[in-house]
Backbone as a chain_set.jsonl record, in Angstrom:
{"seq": "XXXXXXXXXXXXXXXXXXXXXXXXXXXXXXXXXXXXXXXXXXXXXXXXXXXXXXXXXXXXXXXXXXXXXXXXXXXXXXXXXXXXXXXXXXXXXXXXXXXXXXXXXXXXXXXXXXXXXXXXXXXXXXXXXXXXXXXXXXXXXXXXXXXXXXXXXXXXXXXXXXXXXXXXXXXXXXXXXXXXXXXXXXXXXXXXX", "coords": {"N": [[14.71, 70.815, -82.842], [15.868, 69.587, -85.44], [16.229, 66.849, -87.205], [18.54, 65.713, -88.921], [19.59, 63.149, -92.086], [21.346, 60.22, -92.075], [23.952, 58.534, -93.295], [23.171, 54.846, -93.221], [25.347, 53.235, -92.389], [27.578, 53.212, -90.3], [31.065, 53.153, -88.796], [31.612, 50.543, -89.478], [28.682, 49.271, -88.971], [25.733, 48.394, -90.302], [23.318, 50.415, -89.308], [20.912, 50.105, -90.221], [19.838, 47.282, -90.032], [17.959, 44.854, -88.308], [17.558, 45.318, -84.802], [18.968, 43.542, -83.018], [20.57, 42.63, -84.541], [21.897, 44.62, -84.69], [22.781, 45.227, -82.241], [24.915, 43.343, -81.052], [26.881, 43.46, -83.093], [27.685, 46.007, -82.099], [29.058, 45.501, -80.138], [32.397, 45.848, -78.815], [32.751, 47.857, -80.522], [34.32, 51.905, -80.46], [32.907, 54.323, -78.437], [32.435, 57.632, -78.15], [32.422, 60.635, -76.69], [32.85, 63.928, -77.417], [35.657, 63.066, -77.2], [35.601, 61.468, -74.693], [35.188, 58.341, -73.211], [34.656, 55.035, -74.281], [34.85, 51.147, -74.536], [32.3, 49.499, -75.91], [30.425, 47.257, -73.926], [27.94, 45.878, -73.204], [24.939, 45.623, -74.474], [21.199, 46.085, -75.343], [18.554, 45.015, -77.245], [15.268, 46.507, -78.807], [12.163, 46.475, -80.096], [9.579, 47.717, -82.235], [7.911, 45.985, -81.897], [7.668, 44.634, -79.772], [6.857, 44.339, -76.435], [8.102, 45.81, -74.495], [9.573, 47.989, -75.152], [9.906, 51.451, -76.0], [9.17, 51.998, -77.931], [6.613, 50.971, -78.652], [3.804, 51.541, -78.276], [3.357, 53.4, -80.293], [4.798, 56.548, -81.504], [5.7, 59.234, -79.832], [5.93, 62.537, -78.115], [8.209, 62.172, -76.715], [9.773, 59.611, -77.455], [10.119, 60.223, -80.159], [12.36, 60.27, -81.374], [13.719, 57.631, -81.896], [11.491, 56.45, -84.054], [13.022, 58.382, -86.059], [15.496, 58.309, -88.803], [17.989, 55.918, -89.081], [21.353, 55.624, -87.345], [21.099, 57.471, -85.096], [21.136, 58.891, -81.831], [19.115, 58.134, -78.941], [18.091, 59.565, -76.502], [17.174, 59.494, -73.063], [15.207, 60.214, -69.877], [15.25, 57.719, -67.631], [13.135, 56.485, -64.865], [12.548, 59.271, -63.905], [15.069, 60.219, -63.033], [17.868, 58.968, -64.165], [19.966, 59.338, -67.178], [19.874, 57.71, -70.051], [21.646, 56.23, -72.823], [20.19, 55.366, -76.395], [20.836, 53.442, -79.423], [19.247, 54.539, -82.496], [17.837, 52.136, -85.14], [16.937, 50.234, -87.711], [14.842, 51.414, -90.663], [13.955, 54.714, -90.959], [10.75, 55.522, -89.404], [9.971, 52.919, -88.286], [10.433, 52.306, -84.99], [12.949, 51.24, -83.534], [16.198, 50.515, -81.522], [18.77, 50.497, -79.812], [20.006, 50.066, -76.668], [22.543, 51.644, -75.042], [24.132, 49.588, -72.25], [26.643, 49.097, -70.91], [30.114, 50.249, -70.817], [33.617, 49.74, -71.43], [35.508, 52.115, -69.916], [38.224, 54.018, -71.801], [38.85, 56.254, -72.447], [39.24, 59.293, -71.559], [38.975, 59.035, -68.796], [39.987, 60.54, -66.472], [38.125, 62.724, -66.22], [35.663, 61.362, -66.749], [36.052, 60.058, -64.172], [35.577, 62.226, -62.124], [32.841, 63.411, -62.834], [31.505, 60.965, -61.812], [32.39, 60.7, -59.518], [33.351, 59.182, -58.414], [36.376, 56.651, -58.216], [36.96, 54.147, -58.99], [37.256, 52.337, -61.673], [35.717, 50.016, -62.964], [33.389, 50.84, -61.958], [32.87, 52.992, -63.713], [31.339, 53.299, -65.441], [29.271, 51.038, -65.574], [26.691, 50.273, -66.441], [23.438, 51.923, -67.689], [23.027, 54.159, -66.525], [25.087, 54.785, -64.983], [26.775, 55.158, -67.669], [25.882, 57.196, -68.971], [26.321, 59.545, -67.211], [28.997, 59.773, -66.507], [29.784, 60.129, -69.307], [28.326, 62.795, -69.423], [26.321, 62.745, -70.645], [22.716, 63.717, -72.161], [19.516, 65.225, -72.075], [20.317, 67.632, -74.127], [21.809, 66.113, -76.358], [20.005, 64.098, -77.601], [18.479, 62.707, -80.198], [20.498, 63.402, -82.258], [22.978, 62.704, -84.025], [25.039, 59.751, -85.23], [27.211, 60.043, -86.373], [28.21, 62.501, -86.692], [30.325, 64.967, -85.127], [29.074, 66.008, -81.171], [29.78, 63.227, -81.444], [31.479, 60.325, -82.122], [32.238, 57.236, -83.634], [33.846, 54.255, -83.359], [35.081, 51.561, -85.11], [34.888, 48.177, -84.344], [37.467, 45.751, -83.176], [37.304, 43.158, -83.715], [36.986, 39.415, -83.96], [36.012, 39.693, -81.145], [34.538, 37.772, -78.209], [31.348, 36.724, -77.71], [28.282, 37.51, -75.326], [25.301, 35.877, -74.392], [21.822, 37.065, -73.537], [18.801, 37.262, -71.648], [17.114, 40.317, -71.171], [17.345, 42.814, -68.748], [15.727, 43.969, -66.113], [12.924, 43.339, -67.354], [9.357, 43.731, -67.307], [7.299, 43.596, -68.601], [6.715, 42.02, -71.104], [6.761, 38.689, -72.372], [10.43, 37.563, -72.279], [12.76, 37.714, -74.762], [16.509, 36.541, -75.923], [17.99, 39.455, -75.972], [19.857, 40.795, -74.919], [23.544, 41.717, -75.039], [27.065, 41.185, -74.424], [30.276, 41.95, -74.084], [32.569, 38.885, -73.599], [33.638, 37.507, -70.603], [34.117, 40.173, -69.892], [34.817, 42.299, -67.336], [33.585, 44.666, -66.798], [30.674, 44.742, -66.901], [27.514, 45.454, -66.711], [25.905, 43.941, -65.111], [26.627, 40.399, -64.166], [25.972, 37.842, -66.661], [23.648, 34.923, -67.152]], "CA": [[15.948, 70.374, -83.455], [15.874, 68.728, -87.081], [17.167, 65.305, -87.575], [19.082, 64.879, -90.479], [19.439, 62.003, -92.184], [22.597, 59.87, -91.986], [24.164, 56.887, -94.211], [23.072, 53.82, -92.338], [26.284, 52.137, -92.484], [28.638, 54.159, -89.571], [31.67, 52.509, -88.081], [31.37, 49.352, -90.159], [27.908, 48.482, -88.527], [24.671, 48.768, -90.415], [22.514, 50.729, -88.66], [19.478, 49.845, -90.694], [19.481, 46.229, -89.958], [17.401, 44.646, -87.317], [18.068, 46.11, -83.13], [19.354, 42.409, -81.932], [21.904, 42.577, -85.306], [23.211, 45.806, -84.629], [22.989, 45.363, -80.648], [25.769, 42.442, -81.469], [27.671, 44.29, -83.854], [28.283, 47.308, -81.253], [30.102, 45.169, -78.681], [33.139, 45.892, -79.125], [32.94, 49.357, -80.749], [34.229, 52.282, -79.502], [31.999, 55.502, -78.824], [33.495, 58.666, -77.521], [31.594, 61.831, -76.65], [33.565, 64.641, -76.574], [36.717, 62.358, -76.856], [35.449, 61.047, -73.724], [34.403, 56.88, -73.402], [35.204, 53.546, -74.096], [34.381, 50.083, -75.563], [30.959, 49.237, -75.655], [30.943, 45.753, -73.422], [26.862, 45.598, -73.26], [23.955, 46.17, -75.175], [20.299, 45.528, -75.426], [17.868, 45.822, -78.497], [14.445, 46.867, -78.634], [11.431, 47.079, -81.277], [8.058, 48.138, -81.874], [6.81, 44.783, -81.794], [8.276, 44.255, -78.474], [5.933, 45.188, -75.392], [9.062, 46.435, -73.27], [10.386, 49.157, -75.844], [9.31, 52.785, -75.955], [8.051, 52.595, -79.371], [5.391, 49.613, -78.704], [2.481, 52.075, -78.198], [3.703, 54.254, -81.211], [5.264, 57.699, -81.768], [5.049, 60.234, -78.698], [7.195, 63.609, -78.324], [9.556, 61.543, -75.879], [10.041, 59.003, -78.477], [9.929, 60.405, -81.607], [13.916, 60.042, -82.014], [13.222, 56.382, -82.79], [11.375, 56.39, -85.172], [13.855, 58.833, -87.048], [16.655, 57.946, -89.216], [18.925, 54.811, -87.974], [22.013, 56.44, -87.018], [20.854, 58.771, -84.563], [21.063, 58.869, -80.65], [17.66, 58.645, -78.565], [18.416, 59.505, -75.154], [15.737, 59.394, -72.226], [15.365, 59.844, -68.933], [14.721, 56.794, -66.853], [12.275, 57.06, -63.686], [13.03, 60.601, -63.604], [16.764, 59.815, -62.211], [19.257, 58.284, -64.788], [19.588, 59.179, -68.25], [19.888, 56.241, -70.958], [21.626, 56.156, -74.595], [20.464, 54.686, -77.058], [21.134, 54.062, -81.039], [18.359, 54.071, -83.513], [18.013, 51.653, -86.117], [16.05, 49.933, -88.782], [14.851, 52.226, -91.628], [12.869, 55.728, -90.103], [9.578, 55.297, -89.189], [9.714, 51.872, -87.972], [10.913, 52.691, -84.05], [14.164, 49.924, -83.26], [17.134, 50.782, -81.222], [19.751, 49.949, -78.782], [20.807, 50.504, -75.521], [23.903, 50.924, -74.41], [24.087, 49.125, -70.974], [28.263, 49.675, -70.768], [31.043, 50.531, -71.56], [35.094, 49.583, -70.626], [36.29, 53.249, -70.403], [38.974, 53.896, -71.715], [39.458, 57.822, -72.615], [39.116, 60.688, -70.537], [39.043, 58.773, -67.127], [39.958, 61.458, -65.466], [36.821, 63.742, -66.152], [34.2, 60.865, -65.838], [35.944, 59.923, -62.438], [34.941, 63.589, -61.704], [32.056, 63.642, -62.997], [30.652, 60.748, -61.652], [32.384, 61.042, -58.237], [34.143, 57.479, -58.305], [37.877, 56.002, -58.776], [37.143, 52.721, -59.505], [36.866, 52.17, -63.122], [34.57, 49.384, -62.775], [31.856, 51.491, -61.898], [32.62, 54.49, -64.131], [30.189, 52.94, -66.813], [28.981, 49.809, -65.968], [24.795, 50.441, -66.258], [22.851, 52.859, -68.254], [23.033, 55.741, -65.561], [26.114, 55.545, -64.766], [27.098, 55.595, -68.534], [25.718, 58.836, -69.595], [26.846, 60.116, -65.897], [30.494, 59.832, -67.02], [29.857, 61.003, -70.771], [27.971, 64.092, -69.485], [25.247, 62.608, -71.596], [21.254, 64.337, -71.351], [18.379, 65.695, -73.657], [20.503, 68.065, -75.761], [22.332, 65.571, -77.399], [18.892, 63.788, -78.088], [18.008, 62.94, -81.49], [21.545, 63.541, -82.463], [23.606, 61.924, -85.571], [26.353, 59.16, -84.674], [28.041, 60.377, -87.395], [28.781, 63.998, -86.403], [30.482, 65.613, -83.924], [30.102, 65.523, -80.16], [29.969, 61.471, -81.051], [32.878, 59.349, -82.44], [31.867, 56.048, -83.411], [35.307, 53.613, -84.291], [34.94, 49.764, -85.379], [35.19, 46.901, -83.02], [38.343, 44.989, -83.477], [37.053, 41.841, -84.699], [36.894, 38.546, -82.829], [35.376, 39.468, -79.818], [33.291, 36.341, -78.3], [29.717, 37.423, -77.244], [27.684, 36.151, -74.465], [23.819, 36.744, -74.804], [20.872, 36.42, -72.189], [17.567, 37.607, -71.157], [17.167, 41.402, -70.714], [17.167, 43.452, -67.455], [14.618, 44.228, -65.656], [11.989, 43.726, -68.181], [7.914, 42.47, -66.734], [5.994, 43.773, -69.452], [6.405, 41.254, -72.22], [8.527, 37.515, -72.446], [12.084, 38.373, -72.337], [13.989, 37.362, -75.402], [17.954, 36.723, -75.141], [18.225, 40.834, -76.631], [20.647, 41.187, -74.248], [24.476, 41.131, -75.624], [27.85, 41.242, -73.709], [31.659, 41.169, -73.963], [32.28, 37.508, -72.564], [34.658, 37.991, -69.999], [34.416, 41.864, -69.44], [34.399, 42.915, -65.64], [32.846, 46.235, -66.731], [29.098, 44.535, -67.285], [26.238, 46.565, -65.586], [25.178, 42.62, -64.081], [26.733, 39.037, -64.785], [25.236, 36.709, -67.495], [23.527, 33.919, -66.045]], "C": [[15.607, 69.489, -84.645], [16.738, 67.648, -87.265], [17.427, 65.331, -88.856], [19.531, 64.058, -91.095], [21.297, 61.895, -92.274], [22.865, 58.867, -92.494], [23.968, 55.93, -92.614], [24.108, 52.886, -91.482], [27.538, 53.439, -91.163], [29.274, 52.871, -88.733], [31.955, 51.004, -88.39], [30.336, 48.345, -89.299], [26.617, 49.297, -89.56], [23.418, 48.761, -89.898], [20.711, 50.407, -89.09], [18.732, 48.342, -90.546], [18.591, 45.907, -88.301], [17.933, 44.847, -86.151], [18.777, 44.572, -82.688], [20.491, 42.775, -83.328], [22.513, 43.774, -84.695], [23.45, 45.283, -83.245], [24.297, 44.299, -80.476], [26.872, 42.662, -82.095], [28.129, 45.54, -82.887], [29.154, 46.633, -80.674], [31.326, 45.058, -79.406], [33.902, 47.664, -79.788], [33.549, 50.476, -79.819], [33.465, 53.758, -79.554], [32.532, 56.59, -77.574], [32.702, 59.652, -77.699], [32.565, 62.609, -76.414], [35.315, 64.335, -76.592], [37.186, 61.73, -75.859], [34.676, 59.402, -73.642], [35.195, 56.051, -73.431], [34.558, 52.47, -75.133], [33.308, 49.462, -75.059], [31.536, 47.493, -75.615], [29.167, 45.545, -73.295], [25.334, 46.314, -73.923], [22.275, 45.862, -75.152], [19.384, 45.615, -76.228], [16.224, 45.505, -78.361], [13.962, 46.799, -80.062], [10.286, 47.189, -81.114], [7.313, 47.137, -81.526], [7.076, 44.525, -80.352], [7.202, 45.288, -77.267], [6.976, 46.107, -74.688], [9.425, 47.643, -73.954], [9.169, 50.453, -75.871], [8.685, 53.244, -77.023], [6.866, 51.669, -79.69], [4.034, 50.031, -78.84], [2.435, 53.487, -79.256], [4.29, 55.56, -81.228], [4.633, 58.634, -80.486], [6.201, 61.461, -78.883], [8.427, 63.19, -77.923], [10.169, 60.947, -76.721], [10.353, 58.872, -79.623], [11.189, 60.157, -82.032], [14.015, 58.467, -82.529], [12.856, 56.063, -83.488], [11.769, 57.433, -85.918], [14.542, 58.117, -87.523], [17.699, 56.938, -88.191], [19.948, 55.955, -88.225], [21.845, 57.504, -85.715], [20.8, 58.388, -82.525], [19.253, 59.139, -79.791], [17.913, 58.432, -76.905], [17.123, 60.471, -74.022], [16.229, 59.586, -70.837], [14.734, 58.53, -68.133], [14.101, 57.088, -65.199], [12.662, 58.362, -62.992], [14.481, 60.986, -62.874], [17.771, 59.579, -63.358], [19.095, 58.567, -66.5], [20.5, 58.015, -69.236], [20.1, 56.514, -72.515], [21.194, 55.255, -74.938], [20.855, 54.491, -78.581], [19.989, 53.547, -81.676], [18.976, 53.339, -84.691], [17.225, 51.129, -86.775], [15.645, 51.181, -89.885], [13.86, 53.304, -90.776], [11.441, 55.38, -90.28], [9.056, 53.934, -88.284], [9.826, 51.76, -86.187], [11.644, 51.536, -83.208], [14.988, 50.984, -82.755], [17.803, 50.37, -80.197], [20.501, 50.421, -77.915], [21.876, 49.885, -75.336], [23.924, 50.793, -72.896], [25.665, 49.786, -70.227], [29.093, 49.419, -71.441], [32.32, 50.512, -70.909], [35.531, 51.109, -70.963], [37.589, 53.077, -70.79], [39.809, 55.066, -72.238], [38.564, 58.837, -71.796], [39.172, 59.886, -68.91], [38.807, 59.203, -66.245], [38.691, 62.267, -65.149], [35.585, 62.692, -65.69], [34.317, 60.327, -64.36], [35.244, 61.112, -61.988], [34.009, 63.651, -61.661], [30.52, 62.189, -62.483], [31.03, 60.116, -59.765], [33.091, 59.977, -57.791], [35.358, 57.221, -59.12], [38.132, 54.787, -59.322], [36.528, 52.563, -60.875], [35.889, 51.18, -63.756], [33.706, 49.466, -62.82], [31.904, 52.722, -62.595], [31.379, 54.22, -64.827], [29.379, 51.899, -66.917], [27.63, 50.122, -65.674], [24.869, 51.692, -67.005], [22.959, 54.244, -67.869], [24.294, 56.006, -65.602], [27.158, 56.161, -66.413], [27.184, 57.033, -68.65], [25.614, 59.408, -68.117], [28.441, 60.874, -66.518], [30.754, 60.214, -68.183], [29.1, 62.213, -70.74], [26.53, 64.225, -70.786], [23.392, 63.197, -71.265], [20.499, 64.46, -72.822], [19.368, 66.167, -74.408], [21.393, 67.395, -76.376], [21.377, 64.188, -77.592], [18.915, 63.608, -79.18], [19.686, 63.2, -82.627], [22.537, 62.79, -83.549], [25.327, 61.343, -84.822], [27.491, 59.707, -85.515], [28.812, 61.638, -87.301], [29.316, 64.745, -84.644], [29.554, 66.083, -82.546], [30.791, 63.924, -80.29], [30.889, 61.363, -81.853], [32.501, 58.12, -82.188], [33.152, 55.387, -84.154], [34.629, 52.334, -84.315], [35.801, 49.059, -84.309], [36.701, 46.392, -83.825], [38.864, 43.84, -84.215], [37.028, 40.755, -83.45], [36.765, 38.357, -81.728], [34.031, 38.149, -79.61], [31.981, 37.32, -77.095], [29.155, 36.577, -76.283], [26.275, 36.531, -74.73], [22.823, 36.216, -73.759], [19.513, 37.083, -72.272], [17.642, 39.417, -70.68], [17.143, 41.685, -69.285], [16.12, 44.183, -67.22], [13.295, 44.541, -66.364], [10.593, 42.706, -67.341], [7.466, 42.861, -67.554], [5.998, 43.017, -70.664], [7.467, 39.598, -71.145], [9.281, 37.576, -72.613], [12.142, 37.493, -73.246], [15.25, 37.588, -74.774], [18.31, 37.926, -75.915], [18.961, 41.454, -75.43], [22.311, 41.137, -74.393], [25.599, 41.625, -74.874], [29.161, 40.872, -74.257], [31.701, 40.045, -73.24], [33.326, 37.968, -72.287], [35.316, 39.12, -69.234], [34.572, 42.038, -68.329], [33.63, 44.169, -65.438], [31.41, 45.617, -67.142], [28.78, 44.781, -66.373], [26.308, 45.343, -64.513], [25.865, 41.36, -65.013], [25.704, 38.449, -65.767], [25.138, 35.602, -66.866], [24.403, 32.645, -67.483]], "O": [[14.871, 68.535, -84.393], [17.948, 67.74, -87.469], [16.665, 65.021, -89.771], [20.592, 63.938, -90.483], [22.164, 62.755, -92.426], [22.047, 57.973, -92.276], [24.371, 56.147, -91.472], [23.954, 52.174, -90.49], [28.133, 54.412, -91.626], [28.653, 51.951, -88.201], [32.517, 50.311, -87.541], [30.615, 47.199, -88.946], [26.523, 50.523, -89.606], [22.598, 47.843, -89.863], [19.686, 50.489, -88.413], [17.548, 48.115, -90.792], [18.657, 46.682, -87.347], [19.124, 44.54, -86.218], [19.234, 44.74, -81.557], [21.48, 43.349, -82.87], [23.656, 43.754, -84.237], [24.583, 44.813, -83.135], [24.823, 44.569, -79.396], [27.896, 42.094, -81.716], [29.235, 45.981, -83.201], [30.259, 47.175, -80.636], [31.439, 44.365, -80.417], [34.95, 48.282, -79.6], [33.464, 50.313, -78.601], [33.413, 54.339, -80.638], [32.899, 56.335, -76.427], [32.162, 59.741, -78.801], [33.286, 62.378, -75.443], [36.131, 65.133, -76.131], [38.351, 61.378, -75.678], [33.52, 59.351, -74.064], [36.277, 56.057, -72.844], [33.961, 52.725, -76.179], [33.288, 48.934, -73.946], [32.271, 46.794, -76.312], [29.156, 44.314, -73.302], [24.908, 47.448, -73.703], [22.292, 44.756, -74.613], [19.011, 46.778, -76.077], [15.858, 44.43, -77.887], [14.692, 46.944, -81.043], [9.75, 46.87, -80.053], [6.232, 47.245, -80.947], [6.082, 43.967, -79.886], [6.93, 46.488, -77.289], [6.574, 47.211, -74.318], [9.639, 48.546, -73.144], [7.944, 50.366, -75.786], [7.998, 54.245, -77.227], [6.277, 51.627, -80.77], [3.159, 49.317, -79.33], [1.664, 54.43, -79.076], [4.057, 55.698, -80.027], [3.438, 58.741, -80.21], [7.167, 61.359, -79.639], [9.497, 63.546, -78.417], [11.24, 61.467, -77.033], [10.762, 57.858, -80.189], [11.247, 59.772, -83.2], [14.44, 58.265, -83.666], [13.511, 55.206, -84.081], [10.874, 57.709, -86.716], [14.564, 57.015, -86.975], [18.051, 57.117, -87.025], [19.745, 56.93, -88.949], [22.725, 58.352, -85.568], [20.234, 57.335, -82.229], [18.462, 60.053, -80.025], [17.913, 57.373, -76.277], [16.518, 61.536, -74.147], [17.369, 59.261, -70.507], [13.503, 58.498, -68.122], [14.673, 57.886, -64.457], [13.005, 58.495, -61.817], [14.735, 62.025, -62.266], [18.711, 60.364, -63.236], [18.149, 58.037, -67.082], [21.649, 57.64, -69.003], [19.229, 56.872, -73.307], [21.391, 54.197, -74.339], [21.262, 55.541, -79.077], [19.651, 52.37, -81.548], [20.07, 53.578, -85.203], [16.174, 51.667, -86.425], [16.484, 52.077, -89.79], [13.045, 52.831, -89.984], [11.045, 54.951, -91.364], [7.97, 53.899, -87.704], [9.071, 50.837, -85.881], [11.039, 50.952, -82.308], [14.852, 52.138, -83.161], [17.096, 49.636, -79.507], [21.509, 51.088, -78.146], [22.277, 48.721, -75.345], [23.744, 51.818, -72.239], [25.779, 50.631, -69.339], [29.126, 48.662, -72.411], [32.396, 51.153, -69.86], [35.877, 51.388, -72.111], [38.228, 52.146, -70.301], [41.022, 55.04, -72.445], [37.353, 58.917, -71.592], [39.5, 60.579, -67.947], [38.006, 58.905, -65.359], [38.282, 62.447, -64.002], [34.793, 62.873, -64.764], [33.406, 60.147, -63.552], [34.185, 60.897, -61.399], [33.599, 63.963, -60.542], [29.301, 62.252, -62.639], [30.317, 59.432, -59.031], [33.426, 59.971, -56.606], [35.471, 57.449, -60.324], [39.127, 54.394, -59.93], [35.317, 52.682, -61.06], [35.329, 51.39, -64.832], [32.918, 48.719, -63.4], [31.107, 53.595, -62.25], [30.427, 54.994, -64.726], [28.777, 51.639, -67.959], [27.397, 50.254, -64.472], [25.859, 52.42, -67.08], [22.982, 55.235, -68.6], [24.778, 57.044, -66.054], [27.933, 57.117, -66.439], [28.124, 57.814, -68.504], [24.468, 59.804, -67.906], [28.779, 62.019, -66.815], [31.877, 60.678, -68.38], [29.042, 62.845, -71.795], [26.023, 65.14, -71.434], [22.923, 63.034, -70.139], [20.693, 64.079, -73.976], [19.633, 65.492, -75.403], [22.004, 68.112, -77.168], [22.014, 63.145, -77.74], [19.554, 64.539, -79.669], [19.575, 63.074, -83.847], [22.216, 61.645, -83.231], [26.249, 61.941, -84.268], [28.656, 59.711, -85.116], [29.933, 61.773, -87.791], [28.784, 64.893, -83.543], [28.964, 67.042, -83.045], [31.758, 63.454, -79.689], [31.228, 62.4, -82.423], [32.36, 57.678, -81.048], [33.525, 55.774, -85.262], [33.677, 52.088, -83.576], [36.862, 49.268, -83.719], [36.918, 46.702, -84.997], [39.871, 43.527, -84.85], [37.043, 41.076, -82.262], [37.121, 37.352, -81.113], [33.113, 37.761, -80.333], [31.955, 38.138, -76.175], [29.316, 35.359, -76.209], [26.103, 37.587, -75.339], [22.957, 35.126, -73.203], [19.292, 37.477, -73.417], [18.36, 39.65, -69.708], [16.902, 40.723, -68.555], [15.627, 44.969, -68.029], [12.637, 45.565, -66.183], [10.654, 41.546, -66.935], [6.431, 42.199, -67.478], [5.13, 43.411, -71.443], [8.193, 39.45, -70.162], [9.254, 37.794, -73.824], [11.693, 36.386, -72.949], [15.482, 38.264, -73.772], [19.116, 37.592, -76.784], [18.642, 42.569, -75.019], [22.648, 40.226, -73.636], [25.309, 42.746, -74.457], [29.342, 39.786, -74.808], [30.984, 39.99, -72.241], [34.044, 38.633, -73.034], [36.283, 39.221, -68.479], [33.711, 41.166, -68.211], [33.168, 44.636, -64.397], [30.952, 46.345, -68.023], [29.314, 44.571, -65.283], [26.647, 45.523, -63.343], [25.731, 41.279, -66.234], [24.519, 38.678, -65.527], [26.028, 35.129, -66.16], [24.631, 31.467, -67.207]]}, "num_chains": 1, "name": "protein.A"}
């Protein structure tokens, strides 16, 4: 599949700026697969310099969507179980991007109850798995451009207050606070301490 390049700037966030700016700038957004999703309530940002991120030991086939073009989706599986969006950013080559942790659904409902077997809206989205559970998210929309159809990226609202903390479940480096949150949400994967 061929990545093609995409203006940096989608949704009134620029994607080219450093993974903790954008990861800050998402909350609030809303991202819709399909016309299916919600408002991104947690995020977490990653970079090469960073021991914990997937691009720390450089460019692999798994990886390579990272260091593409900001803009672009790099979605993984996690311990062979759960798969994990995230959004590339910084300029290509460099390998930055940001997970989305969750998301307050708040279109289609109905299908990701279905699809991820649960009524309580709470848990349609709140963690990485269950995210792309409920958006029907996997490899082939890998590598993928926020900008183009299945995705739908809209602008945050404005004056949302942020809370920020220590990542999840990270042992392989010193956690920075690259962890960012609606304050207040009930849809976060895990409380802020």
């Amino acid at each position: 599949m061929r990545i093609s390049e995409t203006p940096a700037a989608l949704a009134g966030i620029d994607f080219g700026a450093p993974s903790p700016e954008v990861a800050r700038a998402l909350i609030g957004a809303i991202i819709l697969v399909d016309g299916v999703g919600g408002r991104i309530v947690e995020t977490e940002a990653y970079d090469r310099a960073d021991p914990a991120s997937h691009t720390f030991a450089g460019p692999t086939r798994r990886n390579a969507p990272m260091f593409g073009p900001p803009g672009h989706s790099y979605i993984y599986l996690s311990y062979g179980m759960h798969w994990c969006l995230n959004f590339v950013c910084r300029e290509a080559g460099h390998g930055a991007g940001v997970l989305i942790r969750a998301l307050e659904p708040l279109h289609g409902m109905e299908l990701m109850a279905a699809r991820r077997g649960q009524t309580d809206a709470r848990l349609l989205c709140s963690g990485p798995g269950r995210l792309c559970q409920a958006l029907a998210l996997g490899s082939a929309l890998n590598s993928m451009s926020l900008a183009a159809p299945p995705f739908l990226l809209l602008p945050r609202a404005g004056g949302e207050l942020l809370v920020a903390g220590p990542r999840i479940g990270i042992s392989k480096a010193i956690d920075v606070p690259w962890r960012f949150g609606l304050a207040g949400s009930r849809f976060l994967s895990k409380p802020f301490r």
